[in-house]
GROMACS .gro file of C-alpha atoms in nm:
model
  430
    1UNK     CA    1  -3.707   5.451   3.734
    2UNK     CA    2  -3.678   5.138   3.912
    3UNK     CA    3  -3.619   5.066   4.294
    4UNK     CA    4  -3.296   4.885   4.157
    5UNK     CA    5  -3.181   5.146   3.951
    6UNK     CA    6  -3.282   5.414   4.177
    7UNK     CA    7  -3.049   5.250   4.473
    8UNK     CA    8  -2.750   5.234   4.232
    9UNK     CA    9  -2.806   5.599   4.154
   10UNK     CA   10  -2.755   5.662   4.520
   11UNK     CA   11  -2.512   5.384   4.624
   12UNK     CA   12  -2.277   5.410   4.272
   13UNK     CA   13  -2.182   5.814   4.378
   14UNK     CA   14  -2.137   5.757   4.766
   15UNK     CA   15  -1.916   5.445   4.685
   16UNK     CA   16  -1.713   5.637   4.408
   17UNK     CA   17  -1.668   5.891   4.664
   18UNK     CA   18  -1.559   5.665   4.936
   19UNK     CA   19  -1.288   5.526   4.676
   20UNK     CA   20  -1.156   5.899   4.663
   21UNK     CA   21  -1.157   5.963   4.999
   22UNK     CA   22  -1.009   5.670   5.148
   23UNK     CA   23  -0.677   5.734   5.017
   24UNK     CA   24  -0.678   6.109   5.095
   25UNK     CA   25  -0.739   6.061   5.465
   26UNK     CA   26  -0.516   5.771   5.453
   27UNK     CA   27  -0.226   6.008   5.383
   28UNK     CA   28  -0.356   6.241   5.635
   29UNK     CA   29  -0.432   5.991   5.945
   30UNK     CA   30  -0.060   6.060   6.033
   31UNK     CA   31  -0.125   6.445   6.100
   32UNK     CA   32  -0.254   6.584   6.425
   33UNK     CA   33  -0.599   6.649   6.480
   34UNK     CA   34  -0.775   6.955   6.569
   35UNK     CA   35  -0.914   6.973   6.949
   36UNK     CA   36  -1.271   6.921   6.818
   37UNK     CA   37  -1.513   6.626   6.884
   38UNK     CA   38  -1.482   6.346   6.677
   39UNK     CA   39  -1.869   6.354   6.582
   40UNK     CA   40  -1.825   6.741   6.491
   41UNK     CA   41  -1.533   6.633   6.247
   42UNK     CA   42  -1.717   6.366   6.107
   43UNK     CA   43  -2.025   6.607   6.033
   44UNK     CA   44  -1.791   6.872   5.900
   45UNK     CA   45  -1.633   6.638   5.646
   46UNK     CA   46  -2.002   6.550   5.536
   47UNK     CA   47  -2.115   6.881   5.534
   48UNK     CA   48  -1.836   6.989   5.297
   49UNK     CA   49  -1.862   6.670   5.065
   50UNK     CA   50  -2.240   6.680   5.051
   51UNK     CA   51  -2.289   6.933   4.752
   52UNK     CA   52  -2.050   6.697   4.527
   53UNK     CA   53  -2.226   6.414   4.628
   54UNK     CA   54  -2.611   6.552   4.567
   55UNK     CA   55  -2.485   6.658   4.230
   56UNK     CA   56  -2.331   6.342   4.134
   57UNK     CA   57  -2.652   6.153   4.278
   58UNK     CA   58  -2.860   6.405   4.042
   59UNK     CA   59  -2.723   6.316   3.738
   60UNK     CA   60  -2.559   5.987   3.790
   61UNK     CA   61  -2.565   5.739   3.477
   62UNK     CA   62  -2.656   6.035   3.212
   63UNK     CA   63  -2.381   6.102   2.939
   64UNK     CA   64  -2.057   6.248   3.053
   65UNK     CA   65  -2.024   6.599   3.021
   66UNK     CA   66  -1.637   6.733   2.963
   67UNK     CA   67  -1.678   7.068   3.131
   68UNK     CA   68  -1.956   6.920   3.423
   69UNK     CA   69  -1.696   6.646   3.473
   70UNK     CA   70  -1.412   6.854   3.500
   71UNK     CA   71  -1.570   7.107   3.759
   72UNK     CA   72  -1.762   6.832   3.938
   73UNK     CA   73  -1.447   6.648   4.017
   74UNK     CA   74  -1.227   6.958   4.041
   75UNK     CA   75  -1.465   7.069   4.316
   76UNK     CA   76  -1.434   6.764   4.468
   77UNK     CA   77  -1.052   6.769   4.518
   78UNK     CA   78  -1.077   7.120   4.641
   79UNK     CA   79  -1.357   7.026   4.894
   80UNK     CA   80  -1.169   6.739   4.982
   81UNK     CA   81  -0.848   6.926   5.033
   82UNK     CA   82  -1.053   7.176   5.283
   83UNK     CA   83  -1.195   6.885   5.495
   84UNK     CA   84  -0.828   6.736   5.571
   85UNK     CA   85  -0.734   7.110   5.636
   86UNK     CA   86  -1.053   7.143   5.880
   87UNK     CA   87  -1.012   6.815   6.033
   88UNK     CA   88  -0.636   6.830   6.106
   89UNK     CA   89  -0.403   7.076   6.252
   90UNK     CA   90  -0.198   7.122   5.924
   91UNK     CA   91  -0.104   7.391   5.680
   92UNK     CA   92  -0.349   7.416   5.359
   93UNK     CA   93   0.011   7.300   5.151
   94UNK     CA   94  -0.031   6.960   5.285
   95UNK     CA   95  -0.400   6.980   5.251
   96UNK     CA   96  -0.322   7.004   4.885
   97UNK     CA   97  -0.067   6.715   4.890
   98UNK     CA   98  -0.348   6.496   5.077
   99UNK     CA   99  -0.622   6.567   4.833
  100UNK     CA  100  -0.409   6.556   4.507
  101UNK     CA  101  -0.203   6.254   4.588
  102UNK     CA  102  -0.496   6.066   4.742
  103UNK     CA  103  -0.737   6.122   4.416
  104UNK     CA  104  -0.417   6.041   4.209
  105UNK     CA  105  -0.391   5.710   4.350
  106UNK     CA  106  -0.767   5.657   4.294
  107UNK     CA  107  -0.715   5.775   3.932
  108UNK     CA  108  -0.431   5.516   3.915
  109UNK     CA  109  -0.679   5.231   3.999
  110UNK     CA  110  -0.928   5.342   3.805
  111UNK     CA  111  -0.670   5.347   3.508
  112UNK     CA  112  -0.572   4.987   3.614
  113UNK     CA  113  -0.936   4.890   3.608
  114UNK     CA  114  -0.995   4.998   3.266
  115UNK     CA  115  -0.694   4.859   3.126
  116UNK     CA  116  -0.775   4.508   3.270
  117UNK     CA  117  -1.142   4.530   3.109
  118UNK     CA  118  -0.987   4.627   2.772
  119UNK     CA  119  -0.715   4.380   2.783
  120UNK     CA  120  -0.812   4.058   2.534
  121UNK     CA  121  -0.561   3.817   2.718
  122UNK     CA  122  -0.693   3.929   3.050
  123UNK     CA  123  -1.077   3.867   2.902
  124UNK     CA  124  -0.969   3.491   2.804
  125UNK     CA  125  -0.836   3.421   3.151
  126UNK     CA  126  -1.157   3.285   3.362
  127UNK     CA  127  -0.943   3.323   3.694
  128UNK     CA  128  -0.911   3.685   3.625
  129UNK     CA  129  -1.184   3.792   3.407
  130UNK     CA  130  -1.430   3.728   3.705
  131UNK     CA  131  -1.204   3.934   3.973
  132UNK     CA  132  -1.458   4.216   4.052
  133UNK     CA  133  -1.295   4.582   4.002
  134UNK     CA  134  -1.300   4.608   4.399
  135UNK     CA  135  -1.063   4.363   4.427
  136UNK     CA  136  -0.840   4.543   4.186
  137UNK     CA  137  -0.879   4.874   4.380
  138UNK     CA  138  -0.779   4.695   4.693
  139UNK     CA  139  -0.485   4.566   4.546
  140UNK     CA  140  -0.390   4.922   4.409
  141UNK     CA  141  -0.446   5.065   4.753
  142UNK     CA  142  -0.236   4.827   4.952
  143UNK     CA  143   0.079   4.924   4.666
  144UNK     CA  144  -0.020   5.302   4.744
  145UNK     CA  145   0.014   5.244   5.114
  146UNK     CA  146   0.322   5.004   5.115
  147UNK     CA  147   0.521   5.185   4.825
  148UNK     CA  148   0.420   5.584   4.897
  149UNK     CA  149   0.199   5.628   5.237
  150UNK     CA  150   0.460   5.448   5.459
  151UNK     CA  151   0.780   5.607   5.301
  152UNK     CA  152   0.607   5.938   5.335
  153UNK     CA  153   0.483   5.857   5.727
  154UNK     CA  154   0.863   5.710   5.794
  155UNK     CA  155   1.017   6.067   5.663
  156UNK     CA  156   0.722   6.249   5.838
  157UNK     CA  157   0.703   6.428   5.494
  158UNK     CA  158   0.310   6.490   5.570
  159UNK     CA  159   0.448   6.767   5.832
  160UNK     CA  160   0.634   6.938   5.520
  161UNK     CA  161   0.450   7.239   5.408
  162UNK     CA  162   0.556   7.277   5.035
  163UNK     CA  163   0.388   7.548   4.816
  164UNK     CA  164   0.479   7.332   4.542
  165UNK     CA  165   0.189   7.127   4.629
  166UNK     CA  166  -0.045   7.424   4.459
  167UNK     CA  167   0.076   7.371   4.091
  168UNK     CA  168   0.106   6.964   4.167
  169UNK     CA  169  -0.284   7.014   4.264
  170UNK     CA  170  -0.323   7.177   3.953
  171UNK     CA  171  -0.194   6.906   3.756
  172UNK     CA  172  -0.404   6.672   3.897
  173UNK     CA  173  -0.711   6.873   3.780
  174UNK     CA  174  -0.608   6.899   3.454
  175UNK     CA  175  -0.416   6.615   3.368
  176UNK     CA  176  -0.574   6.296   3.587
  177UNK     CA  177  -0.903   6.445   3.597
  178UNK     CA  178  -0.914   6.569   3.253
  179UNK     CA  179  -0.713   6.312   3.069
  180UNK     CA  180  -0.967   6.075   3.253
  181UNK     CA  181  -1.267   6.231   3.098
  182UNK     CA  182  -1.103   6.291   2.769
  183UNK     CA  183  -1.065   5.886   2.783
  184UNK     CA  184  -1.435   5.838   2.904
  185UNK     CA  185  -1.550   6.039   2.581
  186UNK     CA  186  -1.342   5.858   2.370
  187UNK     CA  187  -1.440   5.516   2.467
  188UNK     CA  188  -1.810   5.625   2.406
  189UNK     CA  189  -1.723   5.744   2.052
  190UNK     CA  190  -1.585   5.438   1.924
  191UNK     CA  191  -1.234   5.503   1.900
  192UNK     CA  192  -1.011   5.200   1.867
  193UNK     CA  193  -0.934   4.992   2.165
  194UNK     CA  194  -0.564   5.005   2.127
  195UNK     CA  195  -0.558   5.395   2.105
  196UNK     CA  196  -0.779   5.398   2.422
  197UNK     CA  197  -0.558   5.162   2.576
  198UNK     CA  198  -0.239   5.350   2.465
  199UNK     CA  199  -0.402   5.638   2.641
  200UNK     CA  200  -0.486   5.487   2.935
  201UNK     CA  201  -0.120   5.376   2.939
  202UNK     CA  202  -0.023   5.752   2.936
  203UNK     CA  203  -0.246   5.839   3.207
  204UNK     CA  204  -0.111   5.547   3.454
  205UNK     CA  205   0.201   5.681   3.399
  206UNK     CA  206   0.109   6.060   3.478
  207UNK     CA  207  -0.052   5.964   3.793
  208UNK     CA  208   0.288   5.786   3.874
  209UNK     CA  209   0.490   6.074   3.758
  210UNK     CA  210   0.259   6.285   3.982
  211UNK     CA  211   0.307   6.095   4.289
  212UNK     CA  212   0.645   6.070   4.249
  213UNK     CA  213   0.717   6.465   4.162
  214UNK     CA  214   0.508   6.549   4.505
  215UNK     CA  215   0.725   6.303   4.698
  216UNK     CA  216   1.025   6.415   4.578
  217UNK     CA  217   0.928   6.804   4.622
  218UNK     CA  218   0.839   6.718   4.973
  219UNK     CA  219   1.187   6.553   4.988
  220UNK     CA  220   1.363   6.847   4.849
  221UNK     CA  221   1.158   7.060   5.087
  222UNK     CA  222   1.240   6.899   5.398
  223UNK     CA  223   1.602   6.911   5.317
  224UNK     CA  224   1.593   7.286   5.252
  225UNK     CA  225   1.509   7.317   5.598
  226UNK     CA  226   1.718   7.109   5.750
  227UNK     CA  227   1.996   7.291   5.579
  228UNK     CA  228   1.872   7.631   5.686
  229UNK     CA  229   1.888   7.503   6.021
  230UNK     CA  230   2.232   7.347   6.007
  231UNK     CA  231   2.341   7.657   5.857
  232UNK     CA  232   2.170   7.834   6.191
  233UNK     CA  233   2.336   7.584   6.436
  234UNK     CA  234   2.666   7.625   6.251
  235UNK     CA  235   2.672   7.992   6.290
  236UNK     CA  236   2.558   7.993   6.634
  237UNK     CA  237   2.824   7.713   6.740
  238UNK     CA  238   3.077   7.941   6.541
  239UNK     CA  239   2.964   8.238   6.788
  240UNK     CA  240   2.980   8.016   7.091
  241UNK     CA  241   3.326   7.872   7.004
  242UNK     CA  242   3.490   8.218   6.952
  243UNK     CA  243   3.340   8.327   7.297
  244UNK     CA  244   3.464   8.024   7.460
  245UNK     CA  245   3.795   8.078   7.322
  246UNK     CA  246   3.812   8.423   7.460
  247UNK     CA  247   3.691   8.331   7.774
  248UNK     CA  248   3.914   8.058   7.828
  249UNK     CA  249   4.230   8.263   7.715
  250UNK     CA  250   4.099   8.529   8.004
  251UNK     CA  251   4.044   8.258   8.247
  252UNK     CA  252   4.413   8.114   8.157
  253UNK     CA  253   4.540   8.472   8.197
  254UNK     CA  254   4.417   8.512   8.529
  255UNK     CA  255   4.486   8.171   8.654
  256UNK     CA  256   4.895   8.266   8.552
  257UNK     CA  257   4.798   8.635   8.738
  258UNK     CA  258   4.681   8.479   9.053
  259UNK     CA  259   5.014   8.257   9.063
  260UNK     CA  260   5.269   8.541   8.996
  261UNK     CA  261   5.104   8.792   9.219
  262UNK     CA  262   5.051   8.525   9.501
  263UNK     CA  263   5.402   8.444   9.481
  264UNK     CA  264   5.528   8.805   9.487
  265UNK     CA  265   5.306   8.886   9.777
  266UNK     CA  266   5.445   8.589   9.956
  267UNK     CA  267   5.808   8.747   9.900
  268UNK     CA  268   5.725   9.088   9.987
  269UNK     CA  269   5.597   8.941  10.327
  270UNK     CA  270   5.892   8.706  10.358
  271UNK     CA  271   5.685   8.408  10.388
  272UNK     CA  272   5.878   8.234  10.072
  273UNK     CA  273   6.082   8.077  10.373
  274UNK     CA  274   5.777   7.914  10.540
  275UNK     CA  275   5.747   7.547  10.423
  276UNK     CA  276   5.354   7.530  10.407
  277UNK     CA  277   5.356   7.864  10.182
  278UNK     CA  278   5.608   7.701   9.922
  279UNK     CA  279   5.423   7.395   9.925
  280UNK     CA  280   5.135   7.580   9.851
  281UNK     CA  281   5.269   7.766   9.603
  282UNK     CA  282   5.427   7.462   9.434
  283UNK     CA  283   5.076   7.310   9.449
  284UNK     CA  284   4.905   7.614   9.243
  285UNK     CA  285   5.193   7.620   8.946
  286UNK     CA  286   5.150   7.239   8.959
  287UNK     CA  287   4.765   7.257   8.877
  288UNK     CA  288   4.814   7.570   8.635
  289UNK     CA  289   5.104   7.350   8.453
  290UNK     CA  290   4.868   7.051   8.450
  291UNK     CA  291   4.578   7.253   8.295
  292UNK     CA  292   4.757   7.378   8.044
  293UNK     CA  293   4.901   7.029   7.941
  294UNK     CA  294   4.571   6.926   7.896
  295UNK     CA  295   4.434   7.180   7.668
  296UNK     CA  296   4.740   7.211   7.418
  297UNK     CA  297   4.676   6.960   7.153
  298UNK     CA  298   4.822   7.185   6.852
  299UNK     CA  299   4.429   7.273   6.735
  300UNK     CA  300   4.318   7.561   6.878
  301UNK     CA  301   3.927   7.472   6.806
  302UNK     CA  302   4.004   7.137   6.958
  303UNK     CA  303   4.167   7.301   7.272
  304UNK     CA  304   3.889   7.510   7.321
  305UNK     CA  305   3.586   7.273   7.291
  306UNK     CA  306   3.806   7.028   7.533
  307UNK     CA  307   3.860   7.266   7.794
  308UNK     CA  308   3.498   7.373   7.772
  309UNK     CA  309   3.358   7.025   7.811
  310UNK     CA  310   3.631   6.949   8.081
  311UNK     CA  311   3.470   7.256   8.309
  312UNK     CA  312   3.146   7.077   8.214
  313UNK     CA  313   3.226   6.734   8.342
  314UNK     CA  314   3.395   6.883   8.651
  315UNK     CA  315   3.122   7.077   8.757
  316UNK     CA  316   2.912   6.754   8.710
  317UNK     CA  317   3.132   6.551   8.912
  318UNK     CA  318   3.291   6.389   8.608
  319UNK     CA  319   3.619   6.380   8.453
  320UNK     CA  320   3.758   6.402   8.093
  321UNK     CA  321   4.051   6.251   8.001
  322UNK     CA  322   4.162   6.339   7.635
  323UNK     CA  323   4.440   6.214   7.463
  324UNK     CA  324   4.414   6.424   7.095
  325UNK     CA  325   4.652   6.490   6.798
  326UNK     CA  326   4.502   6.850   6.740
  327UNK     CA  327   4.705   6.871   6.386
  328UNK     CA  328   4.510   6.548   6.268
  329UNK     CA  329   4.203   6.746   6.225
  330UNK     CA  330   4.357   7.059   6.064
  331UNK     CA  331   4.133   6.953   5.743
  332UNK     CA  332   3.814   7.062   5.945
  333UNK     CA  333   3.720   7.412   6.010
  334UNK     CA  334   3.717   7.579   6.396
  335UNK     CA  335   3.310   7.555   6.373
  336UNK     CA  336   3.326   7.210   6.258
  337UNK     CA  337   3.554   7.081   6.522
  338UNK     CA  338   3.322   7.281   6.753
  339UNK     CA  339   2.984   7.084   6.626
  340UNK     CA  340   3.138   6.740   6.604
  341UNK     CA  341   3.347   6.730   6.919
  342UNK     CA  342   3.131   6.909   7.122
  343UNK     CA  343   2.803   6.745   7.020
  344UNK     CA  344   2.962   6.395   7.064
  345UNK     CA  345   3.120   6.489   7.412
  346UNK     CA  346   2.761   6.641   7.494
  347UNK     CA  347   2.611   6.295   7.420
  348UNK     CA  348   2.850   6.080   7.581
  349UNK     CA  349   2.823   6.374   7.886
  350UNK     CA  350   2.446   6.288   7.887
  351UNK     CA  351   2.507   5.933   7.903
  352UNK     CA  352   2.779   5.922   8.214
  353UNK     CA  353   2.579   6.170   8.421
  354UNK     CA  354   2.337   5.916   8.480
  355UNK     CA  355   2.612   5.681   8.636
  356UNK     CA  356   2.580   5.674   9.006
  357UNK     CA  357   2.942   5.527   9.064
  358UNK     CA  358   3.182   5.774   9.130
  359UNK     CA  359   3.464   5.577   8.983
  360UNK     CA  360   3.298   5.515   8.642
  361UNK     CA  361   3.190   5.875   8.573
  362UNK     CA  362   3.492   5.916   8.346
  363UNK     CA  363   3.504   6.011   7.966
  364UNK     CA  364   3.802   5.901   7.739
  365UNK     CA  365   3.856   6.116   7.410
  366UNK     CA  366   4.115   6.014   7.185
  367UNK     CA  367   4.200   6.141   6.835
  368UNK     CA  368   4.472   5.982   6.657
  369UNK     CA  369   4.595   5.969   6.294
  370UNK     CA  370   4.578   5.627   6.133
  371UNK     CA  371   4.749   5.634   5.780
  372UNK     CA  372   4.530   5.824   5.559
  373UNK     CA  373   4.246   5.841   5.830
  374UNK     CA  374   4.193   6.024   6.151
  375UNK     CA  375   3.983   5.865   6.407
  376UNK     CA  376   3.795   6.043   6.703
  377UNK     CA  377   3.710   5.771   6.962
  378UNK     CA  378   3.481   5.885   7.270
  379UNK     CA  379   3.426   5.606   7.548
  380UNK     CA  380   3.238   5.621   7.855
  381UNK     CA  381   3.029   5.433   8.097
  382UNK     CA  382   2.648   5.462   8.072
  383UNK     CA  383   2.315   5.344   8.322
  384UNK     CA  384   2.099   5.120   8.192
  385UNK     CA  385   1.823   5.214   7.972
  386UNK     CA  386   1.556   5.087   7.766
  387UNK     CA  387   1.618   4.991   7.381
  388UNK     CA  388   1.404   5.275   7.281
  389UNK     CA  389   1.595   5.500   7.451
  390UNK     CA  390   1.936   5.384   7.331
  391UNK     CA  391   1.792   5.393   6.984
  392UNK     CA  392   1.695   5.777   7.049
  393UNK     CA  393   2.040   5.839   7.136
  394UNK     CA  394   2.163   5.665   6.824
  395UNK     CA  395   1.952   5.890   6.605
  396UNK     CA  396   2.087   6.187   6.790
  397UNK     CA  397   2.428   6.069   6.685
  398UNK     CA  398   2.323   5.998   6.329
  399UNK     CA  399   2.215   6.352   6.313
  400UNK     CA  400   2.491   6.500   6.422
  401UNK     CA  401   2.758   6.302   6.224
  402UNK     CA  402   2.530   6.381   5.896
  403UNK     CA  403   2.661   6.764   5.940
  404UNK     CA  404   3.025   6.724   5.933
  405UNK     CA  405   3.113   6.352   5.851
  406UNK     CA  406   2.926   6.319   5.561
  407UNK     CA  407   3.052   6.636   5.397
  408UNK     CA  408   3.418   6.498   5.454
  409UNK     CA  409   3.324   6.161   5.354
  410UNK     CA  410   3.361   5.983   5.706
  411UNK     CA  411   3.180   5.744   5.901
  412UNK     CA  412   3.029   5.725   6.253
  413UNK     CA  413   3.018   5.378   6.440
  414UNK     CA  414   2.830   5.341   6.796
  415UNK     CA  415   2.827   5.038   7.003
  416UNK     CA  416   2.789   4.921   7.338
  417UNK     CA  417   2.964   4.652   7.537
  418UNK     CA  418   2.814   4.556   7.853
  419UNK     CA  419   2.784   4.904   8.031
  420UNK     CA  420   3.053   5.081   7.811
  421UNK     CA  421   2.937   5.313   7.518
  422UNK     CA  422   3.206   5.339   7.274
  423UNK     CA  423   3.164   5.625   6.973
  424UNK     CA  424   3.425   5.591   6.674
  425UNK     CA  425   3.405   5.887   6.408
  426UNK     CA  426   3.664   5.795   6.108
  427UNK     CA  427   3.745   6.081   5.862
  428UNK     CA  428   4.031   6.066   5.563
  429UNK     CA  429   4.298   6.329   5.616
  430UNK     CA  430   4.278   6.431   5.276
   0.00000   0.00000   0.00000
């Protein structure tokens, strides 16, 4: 073996493995790493992948054996998943996802290279015919990053542990690797170029299908997790609503009992003729009546949440000013009202709590019906905050709105004018 051939027998396998591992670790890069030194992680990956590398170097350039090819690259796929799991703090299912999706991207790039080499019109275009395979590889990887990796990272799907990645891993071994070795054997046996090209297109289509399947599976798993969390939250809010309703009724009864007992005690002591006592009793009755007027909106669930949040505001030196047509929310269940109204008020209370000026520590809450729509408007002052903090508040609002508003085909808008924050929820009444 000449020196050049010997060098290629080492560089070729290592370059191929780098092509495979790059998209795998590109996907895994957003995962949290384990608390081990960087050098240790690198050595661990090298140790895991070195058996396959040594095997490829030993048999590089020989005729393709289907069984050996399938076993070698199947082992590489499995060891790549083990490398991801060993380096990053994640589940084995996520490691399977990164390994199979990354390998599929490399298989797609190889398929594009083979199709371009075999296409007649491509060979007759000098500015394309001279294009190196590595440039094709780079173009495919850029597309893989823009169309797949960025979407996965944006939705944080790499953190979703989905057991469906195991069959996807198996499909990658059997179809992506298996079909690739079949195409290599057919090409060496002199099969018609058109047939090989057609099979290459099938191979590319399957690679694209597998990536789409993995993405949709992760999205579905995340939605299932969120739905389970939402159900748990709704059940918890239902329990909290019932406890709050009973507590408020008990407090209400107690307040009226205190007024009656105080009035009766004053009468028995003959103190009703005392102007100061009369003034005190009138003030007590007025406060109780004022309290009753605030919480009676025509909707028991809305009464409960408004009373609860009024007490929260009062304990924090704030005031809640509600004007609400409770009957307009009749198409929402008690738990939905508790989740939606309570969540929006909690968000606004958190903002107004930061305001230092006592005259601006007031929250306006309005529910009104407008033709076939009902609007819930919450307004309050907010302290100056950084833009990223405001964005976080908006994300919380979006998360809250999706639980109830989307189910009722409604909409949520949030706007700020100066130091005033306005949240408007619109819901159809039918």
